[in-house]
Amino acid sequence: MIENKKIIVALGGNAILSDDPTAEAQIAAIRQTCDRLVDLVEHNNQLIISHGNGPQVGNLLLQQQLANSEKNPALPLDACVAMTEGSIGYWMQNEMSSILKKRHIDKSVVSLITRVEVDKDDVAFEYPTKPIGPFLTEVEVAEAREDGGKYIEDSGRGYRKVVPSPKPVGIVECDTVKQLIEHGVITISCGGGGIPVLKTEEGYKGVEAVIDKDFASEKLAEQVKADVFIILTGVDHVYINFNKPNQKKLEQVTTEDLKQYIEQGQFEPGSMLPKIEAAVQFVEASDHGIAIITSLGNLDNIHQGAGTVVVKHKQVTSKEASITAEMY
């Protein structure tokens, strides 16, 4: 197991929401996730948790639209992102605290409402691509399009609404996160990719968009100088030629190799690609950091070589070698 490192773990929104959208089911899923994450805390790691909210914010938007009226107007997307960041963070904070208490670990947990600065000129505002919310049938999407939104077919599983997803410029609350880490506080930050804001002369202003949680997590990992950036997803490893007879899992892989695979179109844009791009970006921006892409179930086994480990060079530097050696 990794020990004595500063670790950011990015959780997908689908790791929190299963087929059952009730609060009870989401809390149960979060409880299982937190139980695995506390293992990292037991090995004296500084833990920062980020999470997605795609399904949750999409469901909240539908609720807002259904209840929309002159006396009860629907809230804008940035407010819905903040609401789901707060609710998921609250659940996670509760479950993490309970598990820490059961294991007799004296650690505080805080969920931080996090703003993430974006660029007003980002092309994403002209070309919305980020799927949010539930999968809809052709009949359902025909009715849903009446709200003026854009809907696309997603991975053969149905139609989903797509919204702008600008790249993060910086984490507004980064200094606060650093202070919390220095005081040993387990910090839940950049929930749902953070709340997208534009910097103005008067301060920050929310904007209708969602930020990919992998890119927001990477930016945070970069700014707090994390040692390890872990992206948890639905598969144990990253694969090339995925679901083909010649599919191959990637174990330790360099950023240059991953760039070549990206050029070959090996990774699905709405699925694995942002995770790969975020991992590459972090490793190349870091002096010694590594990135790991794996599943939650594999988290216990990363010291045995489980997961895809992204490094800067095939002949790793001494710093990278020492980190990798401690893992395996």
Short mmCIF file of C-alpha atoms in Angstrom, two decimals:
data_model
loop_
_atom_site.label_atom_id
_atom_site.label_comp_id
_atom_site.label_asym_id
_atom_site.label_seq_id
_atom_site.Cartn_x
_atom_site.Cartn_y
_atom_site.Cartn_z
CA MET A 1 0.00 0.00 0.00
CA ILE A 2 1.15 3.55 -0.69
CA GLU A 3 2.41 5.24 2.48
CA ASN A 4 3.22 8.80 3.60
CA LYS A 5 2.08 10.44 0.37
CA LYS A 6 -0.18 13.30 -0.59
CA ILE A 7 -2.93 11.60 -2.60
CA ILE A 8 -5.88 12.92 -4.57
CA VAL A 9 -8.56 10.33 -5.36
CA ALA A 10 -11.11 11.24 -8.04
CA LEU A 11 -14.42 9.35 -7.83
CA GLY A 12 -16.93 9.18 -10.67
CA GLY A 13 -20.52 10.28 -10.07
CA ASN A 14 -21.64 6.83 -11.24
CA ALA A 15 -19.65 5.30 -8.36
CA ILE A 16 -22.08 7.05 -6.04
CA LEU A 17 -25.37 6.60 -7.91
CA SER A 18 -26.43 3.07 -8.89
CA ASP A 19 -29.69 2.03 -10.55
CA ASP A 20 -31.46 3.16 -7.39
CA PRO A 21 -31.47 7.00 -7.25
CA THR A 22 -32.74 7.25 -3.67
CA ALA A 23 -30.71 9.03 -1.03
CA GLU A 24 -30.47 5.77 0.95
CA ALA A 25 -28.92 3.90 -1.98
CA GLN A 26 -26.43 6.67 -2.71
CA ILE A 27 -25.39 6.83 0.96
CA ALA A 28 -24.88 3.05 0.98
CA ALA A 29 -22.64 3.29 -2.09
CA ILE A 30 -20.68 6.15 -0.54
CA ARG A 31 -20.25 4.12 2.66
CA GLN A 32 -18.60 1.29 0.72
CA THR A 33 -16.38 3.75 -1.12
CA CYS A 34 -15.28 5.52 2.07
CA ASP A 35 -14.45 2.20 3.71
CA ARG A 36 -11.86 1.61 0.96
CA LEU A 37 -10.53 5.16 1.11
CA VAL A 38 -9.90 5.00 4.85
CA ASP A 39 -7.37 2.25 4.11
CA LEU A 40 -5.22 4.96 2.54
CA VAL A 41 -5.57 7.09 5.67
CA GLU A 42 -4.46 4.18 7.85
CA HIS A 43 -1.15 4.20 5.96
CA ASN A 44 -0.47 7.79 6.96
CA ASN A 45 -1.36 9.35 3.62
CA GLN A 46 -2.73 12.88 3.27
CA LEU A 47 -6.04 12.31 1.49
CA ILE A 48 -7.96 14.70 -0.75
CA ILE A 49 -11.16 13.35 -2.31
CA SER A 50 -12.89 14.71 -5.38
CA HIS A 51 -16.02 13.32 -7.02
CA GLY A 52 -18.25 13.61 -10.04
CA ASN A 53 -21.95 14.49 -10.07
CA GLY A 54 -23.09 13.91 -13.66
CA PRO A 55 -26.07 11.67 -12.83
CA GLN A 56 -27.01 13.67 -9.74
CA VAL A 57 -26.93 17.12 -11.31
CA GLY A 58 -28.87 15.83 -14.31
CA ASN A 59 -31.58 14.42 -12.07
CA LEU A 60 -31.71 17.68 -10.11
CA LEU A 61 -32.13 19.66 -13.33
CA LEU A 62 -35.09 17.48 -14.29
CA GLN A 63 -36.63 18.10 -10.86
CA GLN A 64 -36.07 21.82 -11.30
CA GLN A 65 -37.75 21.79 -14.71
CA LEU A 66 -40.75 19.81 -13.48
CA ALA A 67 -41.34 22.22 -10.61
CA ASN A 68 -40.56 25.35 -12.61
CA SER A 69 -43.16 28.09 -12.24
CA GLU A 70 -43.38 31.85 -11.88
CA LYS A 71 -43.44 31.55 -8.08
CA ASN A 72 -40.87 28.73 -7.97
CA PRO A 73 -38.45 29.33 -10.87
CA ALA A 74 -35.86 26.70 -11.77
CA LEU A 75 -32.33 27.41 -10.56
CA PRO A 76 -29.45 27.83 -13.02
CA LEU A 77 -26.97 25.03 -13.71
CA ASP A 78 -24.13 26.44 -11.60
CA ALA A 79 -26.44 26.54 -8.58
CA CYS A 80 -27.45 22.92 -9.23
CA VAL A 81 -23.78 21.95 -9.35
CA ALA A 82 -23.29 23.65 -5.98
CA MET A 83 -26.32 21.87 -4.52
CA THR A 84 -25.13 18.41 -5.58
CA GLU A 85 -21.57 19.21 -4.48
CA GLY A 86 -23.00 20.03 -1.08
CA SER A 87 -25.30 17.01 -0.77
CA ILE A 88 -22.75 14.43 -1.96
CA GLY A 89 -20.03 16.03 0.16
CA TYR A 90 -22.32 15.98 3.19
CA TRP A 91 -23.07 12.26 2.75
CA MET A 92 -19.40 11.48 2.20
CA GLN A 93 -18.33 13.55 5.19
CA ASN A 94 -20.80 11.71 7.43
CA GLU A 95 -19.79 8.23 6.25
CA MET A 96 -16.07 8.96 6.33
CA SER A 97 -16.33 10.32 9.89
CA SER A 98 -18.24 7.23 11.06
CA ILE A 99 -15.70 4.82 9.55
CA LEU A 100 -12.77 6.75 11.00
CA LYS A 101 -14.40 6.57 14.43
CA LYS A 102 -14.95 2.81 14.12
CA ARG A 103 -11.31 2.33 13.22
CA HIS A 104 -10.14 4.59 16.06
CA ILE A 105 -8.50 7.09 13.70
CA ASP A 106 -8.44 10.64 15.06
CA LYS A 107 -8.92 12.64 11.85
CA SER A 108 -11.26 15.46 10.88
CA VAL A 109 -13.15 15.49 7.57
CA VAL A 110 -14.46 18.56 5.80
CA SER A 111 -16.41 19.04 2.58
CA LEU A 112 -15.45 22.27 0.85
CA ILE A 113 -17.73 24.02 -1.63
CA THR A 114 -15.20 24.69 -4.36
CA ARG A 115 -15.25 27.23 -7.15
CA VAL A 116 -13.23 26.54 -10.28
CA GLU A 117 -12.26 29.36 -12.60
CA VAL A 118 -12.88 28.91 -16.32
CA ASP A 119 -12.11 31.06 -19.37
CA LYS A 120 -15.05 32.98 -20.86
CA ASP A 121 -13.54 32.42 -24.33
CA ASP A 122 -13.34 28.63 -23.97
CA VAL A 123 -14.73 27.05 -27.16
CA ALA A 124 -16.74 24.64 -25.00
CA PHE A 125 -19.36 27.35 -24.54
CA GLU A 126 -20.06 27.23 -28.28
CA TYR A 127 -19.96 23.43 -28.53
CA PRO A 128 -21.56 21.67 -25.53
CA THR A 129 -20.33 18.09 -25.18
CA LYS A 130 -20.59 17.00 -21.52
CA PRO A 131 -23.35 14.41 -20.90
CA ILE A 132 -25.29 14.83 -17.67
CA GLY A 133 -28.34 13.22 -16.19
CA PRO A 134 -30.12 9.95 -16.87
CA PHE A 135 -30.24 8.01 -20.14
CA LEU A 136 -33.42 8.69 -22.12
CA THR A 137 -35.25 6.75 -24.84
CA GLU A 138 -36.05 8.31 -28.24
CA VAL A 139 -39.58 9.07 -27.05
CA GLU A 140 -38.38 10.64 -23.81
CA VAL A 141 -35.72 12.74 -25.51
CA ALA A 142 -38.26 14.09 -28.02
CA GLU A 143 -40.23 15.50 -25.10
CA ALA A 144 -37.13 16.65 -23.22
CA ARG A 145 -35.87 18.69 -26.19
CA GLU A 146 -38.73 21.11 -25.56
CA ASP A 147 -36.51 22.72 -22.89
CA GLY A 148 -34.20 23.97 -25.67
CA GLY A 149 -31.29 21.81 -24.55
CA LYS A 150 -29.04 19.63 -26.70
CA TYR A 151 -29.26 15.84 -26.42
CA ILE A 152 -26.98 13.21 -27.98
CA GLU A 153 -26.82 9.41 -28.12
CA ASP A 154 -24.31 8.24 -25.51
CA SER A 155 -22.35 4.98 -25.83
CA GLY A 156 -25.31 3.01 -27.19
CA ARG A 157 -27.17 3.29 -23.89
CA GLY A 158 -29.65 6.01 -24.81
CA TYR A 159 -29.73 9.80 -25.08
CA ARG A 160 -28.37 12.28 -22.56
CA LYS A 161 -28.39 16.05 -22.27
CA VAL A 162 -25.07 17.73 -23.07
CA VAL A 163 -23.88 21.05 -21.65
CA PRO A 164 -20.70 23.17 -21.99
CA SER A 165 -17.66 21.70 -20.24
CA PRO A 166 -14.85 24.30 -20.21
CA LYS A 167 -11.37 23.37 -19.02
CA PRO A 168 -10.41 24.57 -15.52
CA VAL A 169 -8.00 27.48 -15.26
CA GLY A 170 -7.47 27.27 -11.50
CA ILE A 171 -9.03 26.23 -8.20
CA VAL A 172 -10.23 29.34 -6.36
CA GLU A 173 -10.09 27.67 -2.92
CA CYS A 174 -6.69 26.04 -3.55
CA ASP A 175 -4.95 27.88 -0.69
CA THR A 176 -7.69 26.79 1.72
CA VAL A 177 -7.25 23.17 0.62
CA LYS A 178 -3.50 23.46 1.23
CA GLN A 179 -4.09 24.77 4.75
CA LEU A 180 -6.49 21.93 5.52
CA ILE A 181 -3.98 19.36 4.25
CA GLU A 182 -1.21 20.89 6.36
CA HIS A 183 -3.41 20.47 9.43
CA GLY A 184 -4.11 16.82 8.62
CA VAL A 185 -7.74 17.34 7.63
CA ILE A 186 -9.21 14.90 5.08
CA THR A 187 -10.63 17.24 2.46
CA ILE A 188 -13.49 16.63 0.02
CA SER A 189 -13.01 19.22 -2.72
CA CYS A 190 -13.90 19.97 -6.36
CA GLY A 191 -17.13 18.00 -6.03
CA GLY A 192 -18.83 17.60 -9.39
CA GLY A 193 -15.80 19.21 -11.00
CA GLY A 194 -16.35 22.30 -8.86
CA ILE A 195 -18.66 25.23 -9.53
CA PRO A 196 -17.65 26.94 -12.79
CA VAL A 197 -17.03 30.66 -12.29
CA LEU A 198 -15.68 33.53 -14.36
CA LYS A 199 -13.30 36.07 -12.84
CA THR A 200 -14.56 39.64 -13.15
CA GLU A 201 -13.47 43.02 -11.79
CA GLU A 202 -16.14 42.66 -9.11
CA GLY A 203 -15.20 39.09 -8.16
CA TYR A 204 -16.37 35.70 -9.38
CA LYS A 205 -19.59 35.01 -11.26
CA GLY A 206 -21.19 31.62 -11.83
CA VAL A 207 -21.66 30.36 -15.37
CA GLU A 208 -23.98 27.73 -16.91
CA ALA A 209 -21.62 24.80 -17.42
CA VAL A 210 -20.14 21.74 -15.74
CA ILE A 211 -16.44 20.95 -15.43
CA ASP A 212 -15.13 17.45 -16.00
CA LYS A 213 -14.18 16.15 -12.55
CA ASP A 214 -11.00 14.49 -13.89
CA PHE A 215 -9.65 17.79 -15.24
CA ALA A 216 -10.67 19.71 -12.11
CA SER A 217 -9.08 17.03 -9.92
CA GLU A 218 -5.91 17.16 -12.00
CA LYS A 219 -5.71 20.93 -11.65
CA LEU A 220 -6.10 20.61 -7.88
CA ALA A 221 -3.50 17.80 -7.74
CA GLU A 222 -1.13 20.01 -9.71
CA GLN A 223 -1.67 23.07 -7.52
CA VAL A 224 -1.31 21.26 -4.18
CA LYS A 225 1.71 19.30 -5.51
CA ALA A 226 0.24 15.85 -4.90
CA ASP A 227 2.49 12.79 -5.05
CA VAL A 228 -0.15 10.43 -6.43
CA PHE A 229 -3.27 11.16 -8.49
CA ILE A 230 -5.69 8.23 -8.47
CA ILE A 231 -8.62 8.17 -10.90
CA LEU A 232 -11.19 5.52 -10.00
CA THR A 233 -13.35 4.23 -12.82
CA GLY A 234 -15.34 1.14 -13.82
CA VAL A 235 -12.42 -0.99 -15.04
CA ASP A 236 -9.30 -2.34 -13.32
CA HIS A 237 -6.94 -1.17 -16.09
CA VAL A 238 -6.82 1.05 -19.13
CA TYR A 239 -6.94 -1.01 -22.34
CA ILE A 240 -5.97 -0.43 -25.93
CA ASN A 241 -8.07 -2.12 -28.62
CA PHE A 242 -10.74 -2.33 -25.94
CA ASN A 243 -13.32 -5.12 -26.43
CA LYS A 244 -11.48 -6.43 -29.49
CA PRO A 245 -9.75 -9.82 -29.86
CA ASN A 246 -6.34 -8.11 -29.56
CA GLN A 247 -7.21 -5.95 -26.54
CA LYS A 248 -4.27 -5.30 -24.23
CA LYS A 249 -4.25 -3.93 -20.72
CA LEU A 250 -1.77 -1.21 -19.86
CA GLU A 251 0.14 -1.63 -16.60
CA GLN A 252 3.03 0.84 -16.31
CA VAL A 253 2.84 3.25 -19.25
CA THR A 254 4.58 6.51 -20.15
CA THR A 255 2.89 9.77 -21.01
CA GLU A 256 4.47 9.66 -24.49
CA ASP A 257 2.98 6.23 -25.16
CA LEU A 258 -0.43 7.45 -24.02
CA LYS A 259 -0.20 10.46 -26.34
CA GLN A 260 0.40 8.09 -29.25
CA TYR A 261 -2.59 6.00 -28.25
CA ILE A 262 -4.71 9.16 -28.07
CA GLU A 263 -3.67 10.03 -31.64
CA GLN A 264 -4.72 6.53 -32.71
CA GLY A 265 -8.19 7.14 -31.27
CA GLN A 266 -7.85 4.36 -28.70
CA PHE A 267 -9.94 6.04 -26.00
CA GLU A 268 -13.63 6.99 -26.03
CA PRO A 269 -14.02 10.81 -25.85
CA GLY A 270 -16.90 10.76 -23.36
CA SER A 271 -15.46 8.00 -21.22
CA MET A 272 -11.79 7.06 -20.85
CA LEU A 273 -10.20 9.88 -22.87
CA PRO A 274 -10.57 12.68 -20.25
CA LYS A 275 -9.11 10.37 -17.60
CA ILE A 276 -6.10 9.63 -19.81
CA GLU A 277 -5.62 13.30 -20.67
CA ALA A 278 -5.87 14.33 -17.00
CA ALA A 279 -3.37 11.66 -15.95
CA VAL A 280 -0.90 12.72 -18.65
CA GLN A 281 -1.31 16.39 -17.76
CA PHE A 282 -0.64 15.76 -14.07
CA VAL A 283 2.43 13.56 -14.56
CA GLU A 284 4.01 15.96 -17.03
CA ALA A 285 3.35 18.97 -14.78
CA SER A 286 4.74 17.22 -11.69
CA ASP A 287 8.36 16.88 -10.61
CA HIS A 288 7.87 13.37 -9.27
CA GLY A 289 4.18 12.47 -9.25
CA ILE A 290 2.52 9.45 -10.78
CA ALA A 291 -1.08 8.81 -11.79
CA ILE A 292 -3.03 5.58 -11.36
CA ILE A 293 -6.23 4.66 -13.21
CA THR A 294 -8.10 1.69 -11.76
CA SER A 295 -11.37 0.58 -10.16
CA LEU A 296 -12.49 1.04 -6.58
CA GLY A 297 -12.35 -2.72 -6.09
CA ASN A 298 -8.72 -2.72 -7.14
CA LEU A 299 -7.68 0.03 -4.74
CA ASP A 300 -6.49 -2.47 -2.13
CA ASN A 301 -4.18 -4.11 -4.67
CA ILE A 302 -2.32 -1.19 -6.21
CA HIS A 303 0.80 -2.12 -4.24
CA GLN A 304 0.74 -5.45 -6.13
CA GLY A 305 0.70 -3.86 -9.56
CA ALA A 306 -3.06 -3.51 -9.99
CA GLY A 307 -4.23 -0.65 -12.17
CA THR A 308 -2.59 1.39 -14.91
CA VAL A 309 0.33 3.42 -13.56
CA VAL A 310 1.25 6.50 -15.62
CA VAL A 311 4.87 7.66 -15.36
CA LYS A 312 6.94 10.26 -17.14
CA HIS A 313 9.67 8.04 -18.61
CA LYS A 314 10.27 4.37 -19.33
CA GLN A 315 13.49 4.64 -17.35
CA VAL A 316 11.86 6.35 -14.38
CA THR A 317 13.68 8.96 -12.39
CA SER A 318 14.98 8.12 -8.93
CA LYS A 319 12.08 9.95 -7.31
CA GLU A 320 9.51 8.13 -9.42
CA ALA A 321 11.32 4.86 -8.83
CA SER A 322 11.19 5.31 -5.05
CA ILE A 323 7.45 6.05 -5.15
CA THR A 324 6.80 3.10 -7.47
CA ALA A 325 8.96 0.83 -5.32
CA GLU A 326 6.91 1.70 -2.25
CA MET A 327 3.73 0.80 -4.13
CA TYR A 328 4.74 -2.59 -5.43
#
